[in-house]
Short mmCIF file of C-alpha atoms and ligand atoms in Angstrom, two decimals:
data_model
loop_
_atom_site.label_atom_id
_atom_site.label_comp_id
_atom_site.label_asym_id
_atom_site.label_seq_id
_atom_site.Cartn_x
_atom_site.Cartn_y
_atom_site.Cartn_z
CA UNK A 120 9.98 -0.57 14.57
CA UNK A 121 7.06 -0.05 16.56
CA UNK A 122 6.61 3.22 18.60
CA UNK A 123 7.43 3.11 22.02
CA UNK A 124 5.50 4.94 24.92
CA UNK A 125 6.89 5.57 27.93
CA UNK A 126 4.32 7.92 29.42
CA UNK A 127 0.80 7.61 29.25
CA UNK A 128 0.01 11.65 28.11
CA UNK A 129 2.22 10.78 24.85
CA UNK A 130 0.66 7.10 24.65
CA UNK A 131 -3.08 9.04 24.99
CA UNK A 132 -2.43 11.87 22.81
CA UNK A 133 -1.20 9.01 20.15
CA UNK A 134 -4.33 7.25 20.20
CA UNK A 135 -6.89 9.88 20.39
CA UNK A 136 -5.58 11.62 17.22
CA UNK A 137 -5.27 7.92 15.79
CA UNK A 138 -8.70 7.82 16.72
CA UNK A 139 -10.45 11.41 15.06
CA UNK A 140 -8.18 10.60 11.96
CA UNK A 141 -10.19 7.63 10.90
CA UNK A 142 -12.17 5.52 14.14
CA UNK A 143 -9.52 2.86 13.61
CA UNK A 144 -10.14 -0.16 15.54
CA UNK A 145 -7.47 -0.68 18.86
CA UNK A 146 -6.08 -4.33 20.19
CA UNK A 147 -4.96 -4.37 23.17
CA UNK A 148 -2.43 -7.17 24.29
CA UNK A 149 -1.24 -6.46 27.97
CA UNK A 150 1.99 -8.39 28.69
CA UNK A 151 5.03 -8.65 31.43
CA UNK A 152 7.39 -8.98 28.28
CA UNK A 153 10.09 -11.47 27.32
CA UNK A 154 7.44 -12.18 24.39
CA UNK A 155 7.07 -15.81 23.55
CA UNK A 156 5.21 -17.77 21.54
CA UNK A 157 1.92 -17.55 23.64
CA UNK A 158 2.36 -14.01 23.29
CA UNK A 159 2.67 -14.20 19.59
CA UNK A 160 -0.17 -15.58 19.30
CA UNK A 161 -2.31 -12.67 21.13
CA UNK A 162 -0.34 -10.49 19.13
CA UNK A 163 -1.23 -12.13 15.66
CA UNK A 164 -5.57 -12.69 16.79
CA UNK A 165 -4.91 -8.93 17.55
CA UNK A 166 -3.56 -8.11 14.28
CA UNK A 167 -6.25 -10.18 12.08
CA UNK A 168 -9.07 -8.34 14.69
CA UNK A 169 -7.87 -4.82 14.57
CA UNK A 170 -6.48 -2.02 12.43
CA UNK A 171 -4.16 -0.88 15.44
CA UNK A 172 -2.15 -2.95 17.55
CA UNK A 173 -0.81 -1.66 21.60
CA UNK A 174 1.19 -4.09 22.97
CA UNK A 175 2.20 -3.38 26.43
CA UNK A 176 5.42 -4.37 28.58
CA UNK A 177 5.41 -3.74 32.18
CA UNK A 178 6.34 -6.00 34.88
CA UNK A 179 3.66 -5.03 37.62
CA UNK A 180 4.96 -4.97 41.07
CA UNK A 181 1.62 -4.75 42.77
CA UNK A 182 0.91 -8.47 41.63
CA UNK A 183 3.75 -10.19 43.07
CA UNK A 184 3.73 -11.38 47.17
CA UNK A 185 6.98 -10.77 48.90
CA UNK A 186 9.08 -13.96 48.33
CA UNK A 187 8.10 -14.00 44.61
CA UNK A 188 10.24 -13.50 41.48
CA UNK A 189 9.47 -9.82 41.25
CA UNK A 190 13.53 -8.88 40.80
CA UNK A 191 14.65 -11.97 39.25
CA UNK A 192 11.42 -12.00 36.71
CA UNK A 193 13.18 -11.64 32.92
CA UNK A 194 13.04 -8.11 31.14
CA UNK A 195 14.59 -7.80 27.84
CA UNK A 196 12.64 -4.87 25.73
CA UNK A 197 15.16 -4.90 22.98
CA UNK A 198 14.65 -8.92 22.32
CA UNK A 199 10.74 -7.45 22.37
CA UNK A 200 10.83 -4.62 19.83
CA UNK A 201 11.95 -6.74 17.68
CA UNK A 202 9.18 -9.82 18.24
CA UNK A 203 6.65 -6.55 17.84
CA UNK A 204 8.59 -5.27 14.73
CA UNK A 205 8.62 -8.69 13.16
CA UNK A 206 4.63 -9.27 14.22
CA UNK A 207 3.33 -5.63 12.66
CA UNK A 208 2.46 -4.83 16.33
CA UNK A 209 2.39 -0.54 16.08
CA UNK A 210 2.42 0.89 19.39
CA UNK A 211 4.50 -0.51 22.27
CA UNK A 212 3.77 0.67 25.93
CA UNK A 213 6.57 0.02 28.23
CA UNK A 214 5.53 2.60 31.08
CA UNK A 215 7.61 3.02 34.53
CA UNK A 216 6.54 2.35 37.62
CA UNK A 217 5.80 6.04 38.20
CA UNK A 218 3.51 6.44 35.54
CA UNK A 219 1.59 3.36 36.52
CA UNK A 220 1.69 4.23 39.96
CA UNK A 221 1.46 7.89 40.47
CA UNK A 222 2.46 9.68 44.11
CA UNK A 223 0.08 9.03 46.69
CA UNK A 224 -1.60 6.17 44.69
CA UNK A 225 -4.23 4.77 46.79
CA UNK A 226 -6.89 2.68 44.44
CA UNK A 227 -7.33 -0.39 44.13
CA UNK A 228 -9.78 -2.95 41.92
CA UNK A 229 -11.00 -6.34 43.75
CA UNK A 230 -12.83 -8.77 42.23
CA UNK A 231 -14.32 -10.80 45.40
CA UNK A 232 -15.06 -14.79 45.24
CA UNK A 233 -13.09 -15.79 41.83
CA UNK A 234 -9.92 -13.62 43.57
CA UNK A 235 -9.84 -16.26 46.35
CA UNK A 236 -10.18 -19.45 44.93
CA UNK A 237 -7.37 -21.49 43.04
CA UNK A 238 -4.22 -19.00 42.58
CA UNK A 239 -6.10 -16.58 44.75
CA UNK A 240 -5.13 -19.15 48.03
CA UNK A 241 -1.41 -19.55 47.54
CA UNK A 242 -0.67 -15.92 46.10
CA UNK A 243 -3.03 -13.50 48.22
CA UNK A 244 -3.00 -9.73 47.25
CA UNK A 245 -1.98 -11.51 43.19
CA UNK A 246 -5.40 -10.90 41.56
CA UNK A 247 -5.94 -7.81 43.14
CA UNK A 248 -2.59 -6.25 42.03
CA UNK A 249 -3.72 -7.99 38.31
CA UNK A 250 -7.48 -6.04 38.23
CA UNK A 251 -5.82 -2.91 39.07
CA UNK A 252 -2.87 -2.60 36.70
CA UNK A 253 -5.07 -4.05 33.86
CA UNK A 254 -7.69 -1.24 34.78
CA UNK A 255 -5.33 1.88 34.60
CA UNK A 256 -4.13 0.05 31.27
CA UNK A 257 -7.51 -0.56 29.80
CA UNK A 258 -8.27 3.33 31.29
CA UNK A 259 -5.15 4.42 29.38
CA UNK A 260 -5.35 2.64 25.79
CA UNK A 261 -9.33 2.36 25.86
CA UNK A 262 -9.08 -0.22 23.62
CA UNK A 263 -12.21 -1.96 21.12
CA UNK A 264 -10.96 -5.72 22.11
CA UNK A 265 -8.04 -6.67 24.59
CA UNK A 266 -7.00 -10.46 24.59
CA UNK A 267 -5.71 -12.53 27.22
CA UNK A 268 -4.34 -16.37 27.33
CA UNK A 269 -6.23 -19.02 28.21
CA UNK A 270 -2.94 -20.14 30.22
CA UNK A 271 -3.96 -17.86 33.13
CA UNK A 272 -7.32 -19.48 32.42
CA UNK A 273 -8.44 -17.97 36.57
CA UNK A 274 -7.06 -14.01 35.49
CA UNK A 275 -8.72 -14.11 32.06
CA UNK A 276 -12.15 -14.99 34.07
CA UNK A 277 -11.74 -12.41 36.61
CA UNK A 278 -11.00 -9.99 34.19
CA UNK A 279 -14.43 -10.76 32.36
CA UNK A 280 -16.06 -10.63 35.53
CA UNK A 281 -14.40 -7.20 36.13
CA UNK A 282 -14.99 -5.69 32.69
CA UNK A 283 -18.63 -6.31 33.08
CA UNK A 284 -18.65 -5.26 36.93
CA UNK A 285 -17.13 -2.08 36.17
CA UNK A 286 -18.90 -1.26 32.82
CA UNK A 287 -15.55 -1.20 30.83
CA UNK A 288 -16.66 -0.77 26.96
CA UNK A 289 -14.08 -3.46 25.87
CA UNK A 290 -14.71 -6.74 24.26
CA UNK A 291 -12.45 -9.06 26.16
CA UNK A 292 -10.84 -12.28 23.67
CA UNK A 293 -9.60 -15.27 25.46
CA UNK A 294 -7.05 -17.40 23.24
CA UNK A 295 -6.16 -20.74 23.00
CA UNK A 296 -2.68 -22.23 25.01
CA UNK A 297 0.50 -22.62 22.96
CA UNK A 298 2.41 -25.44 23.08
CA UNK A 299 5.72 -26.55 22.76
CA UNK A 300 5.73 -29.28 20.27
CA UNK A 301 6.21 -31.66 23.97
CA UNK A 302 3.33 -30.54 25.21
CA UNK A 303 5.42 -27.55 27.57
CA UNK A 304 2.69 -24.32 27.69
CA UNK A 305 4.72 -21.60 27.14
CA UNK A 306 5.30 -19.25 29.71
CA UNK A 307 8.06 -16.55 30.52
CA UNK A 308 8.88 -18.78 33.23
CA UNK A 309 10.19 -21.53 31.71
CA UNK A 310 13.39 -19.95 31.63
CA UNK A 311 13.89 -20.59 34.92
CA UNK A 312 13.93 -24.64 34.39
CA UNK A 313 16.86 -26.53 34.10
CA UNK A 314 17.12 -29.23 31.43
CA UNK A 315 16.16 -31.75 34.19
CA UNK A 316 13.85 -29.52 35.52
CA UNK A 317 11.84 -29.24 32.10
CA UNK A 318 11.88 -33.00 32.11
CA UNK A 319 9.97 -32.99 35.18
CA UNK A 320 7.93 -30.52 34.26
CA UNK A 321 6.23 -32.17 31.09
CA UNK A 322 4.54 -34.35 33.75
CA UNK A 323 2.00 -31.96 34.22
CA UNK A 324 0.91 -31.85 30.61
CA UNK A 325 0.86 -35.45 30.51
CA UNK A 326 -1.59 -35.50 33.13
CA UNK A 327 -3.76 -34.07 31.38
CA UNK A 328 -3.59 -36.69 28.84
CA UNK A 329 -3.70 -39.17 31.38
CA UNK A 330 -7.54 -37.43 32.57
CA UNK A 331 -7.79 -37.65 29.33
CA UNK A 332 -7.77 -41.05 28.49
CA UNK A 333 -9.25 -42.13 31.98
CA UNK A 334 -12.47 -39.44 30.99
CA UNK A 335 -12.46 -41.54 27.13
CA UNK A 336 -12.58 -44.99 28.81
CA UNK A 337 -16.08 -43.44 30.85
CA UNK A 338 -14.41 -42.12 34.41
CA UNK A 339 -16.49 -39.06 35.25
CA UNK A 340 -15.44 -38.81 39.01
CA UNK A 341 -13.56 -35.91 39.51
CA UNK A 342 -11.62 -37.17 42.72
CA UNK A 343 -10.32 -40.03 41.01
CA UNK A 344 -9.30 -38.45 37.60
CA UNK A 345 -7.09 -35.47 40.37
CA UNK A 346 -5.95 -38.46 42.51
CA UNK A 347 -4.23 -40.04 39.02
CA UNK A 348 -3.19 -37.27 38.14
CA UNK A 349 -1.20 -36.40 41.31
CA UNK A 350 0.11 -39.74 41.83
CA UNK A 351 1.53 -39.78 37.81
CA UNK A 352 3.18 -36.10 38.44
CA UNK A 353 4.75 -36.78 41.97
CA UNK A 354 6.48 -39.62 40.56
CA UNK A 355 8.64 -37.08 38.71
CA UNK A 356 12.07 -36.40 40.31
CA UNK A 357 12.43 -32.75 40.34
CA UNK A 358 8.23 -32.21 41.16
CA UNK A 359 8.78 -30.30 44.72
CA UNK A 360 4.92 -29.67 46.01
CA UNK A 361 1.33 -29.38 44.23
CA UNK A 362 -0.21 -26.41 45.03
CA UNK A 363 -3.35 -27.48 43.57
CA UNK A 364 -4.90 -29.71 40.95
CA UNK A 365 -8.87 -29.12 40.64
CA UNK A 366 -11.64 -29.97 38.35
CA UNK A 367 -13.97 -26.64 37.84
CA UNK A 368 -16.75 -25.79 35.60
CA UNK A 369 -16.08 -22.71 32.50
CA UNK A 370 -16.86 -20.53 35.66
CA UNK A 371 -14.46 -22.15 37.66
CA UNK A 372 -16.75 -23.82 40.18
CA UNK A 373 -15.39 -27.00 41.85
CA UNK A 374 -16.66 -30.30 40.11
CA UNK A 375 -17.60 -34.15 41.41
CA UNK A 376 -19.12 -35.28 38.11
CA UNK A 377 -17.27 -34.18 35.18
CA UNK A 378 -18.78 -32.90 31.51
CA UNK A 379 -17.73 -31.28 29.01
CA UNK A 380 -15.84 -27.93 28.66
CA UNK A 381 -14.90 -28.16 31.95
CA UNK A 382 -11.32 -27.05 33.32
CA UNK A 383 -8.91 -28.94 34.58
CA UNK A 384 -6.08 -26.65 36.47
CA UNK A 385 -2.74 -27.03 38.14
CA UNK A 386 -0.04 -25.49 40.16
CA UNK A 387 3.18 -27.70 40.50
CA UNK A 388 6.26 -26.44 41.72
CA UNK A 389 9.30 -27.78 39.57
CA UNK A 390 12.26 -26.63 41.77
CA UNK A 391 12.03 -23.72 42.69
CA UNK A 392 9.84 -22.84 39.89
CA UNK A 393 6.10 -22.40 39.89
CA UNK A 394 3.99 -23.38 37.07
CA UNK A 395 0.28 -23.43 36.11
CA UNK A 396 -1.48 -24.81 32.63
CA UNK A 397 -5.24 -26.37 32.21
CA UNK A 398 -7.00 -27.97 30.31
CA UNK A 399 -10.56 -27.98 28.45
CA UNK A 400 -12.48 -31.37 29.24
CA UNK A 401 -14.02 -32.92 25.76
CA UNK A 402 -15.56 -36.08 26.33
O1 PAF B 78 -0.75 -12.06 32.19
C1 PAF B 78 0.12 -11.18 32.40
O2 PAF B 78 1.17 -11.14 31.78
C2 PAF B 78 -0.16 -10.12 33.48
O3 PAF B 78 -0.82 -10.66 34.56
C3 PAF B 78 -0.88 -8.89 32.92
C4 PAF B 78 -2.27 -9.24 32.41
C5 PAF B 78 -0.07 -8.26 31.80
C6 PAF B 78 -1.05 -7.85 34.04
O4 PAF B 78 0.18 -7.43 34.55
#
């Protein structure tokens, strides 16, 4: 089993004698829990990057808007010792709100412009309650690389911009989506779908293969490759509201003409479930 840490003295002293015995290199992979395959994945580029693997659990309050699935969000951290015992991870951090968010706590991190676009317009206060708790954990593990999803393709950018803002000596690793083998992006969320639901839900991946073909066959207007795409996923029975479906540069600038390696992203409510996924543009 992996150690757990449920305070961040222990979890520092751990690491800094870790550290003076023999500079091992740290990998940090910051989670909510209820591990999945996405997860796995961060866990396992960790593992092949590092000699020391920190996987933390902790469901942050400060990111989730009143309304949101703070209570009902799903915690298991027996089912995730053992995904970290299987994976090799060694250190779990699964640190109470307490520790995280000490009396008279009064900081906060804000990363203006990306924090507003996108995500930032239908969950306000989100990124900023992101920045912070991924500051205090970066502040507590001080880790040589942390990786992040590509599947929160908006957070993993604003925590680049924030590493370098803030002169954080951490290499930040993006990685790739996982997929169910139907195209599904795994996310902790899916739980929440009924079978129905799920069907519905696959509409947004195939979206992207319908911008895919449509970019293929020469279409490089951005309007008309997000008006497709909306029409194809609204079709679906159980598809209650689009947030958003936008065509952005890496940086996650808005697009009329689209190239390569640009993003494709999407919020779709499926019931009363909210999901996001992108996609990178390859002509
Ligand atoms: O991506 C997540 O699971 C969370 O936003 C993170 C980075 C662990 C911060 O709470």
């Amino acid at each position: 089993m992996p150690l757990l840490f449920r305070k961040v003295n222990e979890l520092r002293n751990y690491l800094n004698t870790l550290r003076c015995e023999g500079g091992k290199s740290v990998g940090f992979v910051p989670t909510m829990g209820y591990l999945h395959e996405g997860h796995k994945k961060l866990i396992e580029t960790s593992k092949l990057q590092n000699e020391i693997t920190v996987v933390s659990i902790y469901v942050n309050p400060t990111q989730f808007g009143p309304g949101e699935d703070y209570e009902r969000y799903p915690r298991d951290l027996n089912r995730d010792m053992s995904v970290c015992e299987e994976l090799g991870v060694d250190v779990v951090f699964a640190p109470t709100d307490e520790e995280m968010y000490p009396a008279g706590n009064s900081t906060e991190v804000y990363v203006r412009g990306l924090s507003e676009v996108l995500e930032g317009k239908f969950r306000p206060g989100h990124f900023k309650g992101v920045a912070t708790v991924v500051t205090k954990l970066l502040n507590v593990v001080q880790p040589d690389r942390a990786y992040f999803g590509e599947k929160d393709y908006q957070q993993l950018k604003i925590i680049e911009r924030m590493v370098k803002d803030l002169l954080i000596p951490v290499q930040i690793v993006p990685v790739e989506i996982v997929r169910e083998p139907d195209g599904l992006a795994y996310s902790s969320r899916n739980v929440y779908l009924s079978s129905e639901e799920r069907e519905s839900a696959l509409s947004i991946y195939r979206s992207f293969l319908l911008a895919e073909k449509m970019i293929k066959a020469g279409e490089r207007n951005a309007q008309r490759i997000k008006e497709a795409m909306e029409t194809y996923i609204r079709k679906h029975p159980h598809v209650k509201k689009i947030d958003y479906i936008e065509i952005t540069d890496p940086e996650l600038n808005p697009k009329e003409e689209v190239q390569e390696g640009d993003r494709i992203l999407v919020a779709v409510w499926v019931g009363n479930t909210r999901l996001i996924d992108n996609w990178k543009v390859s002509l």
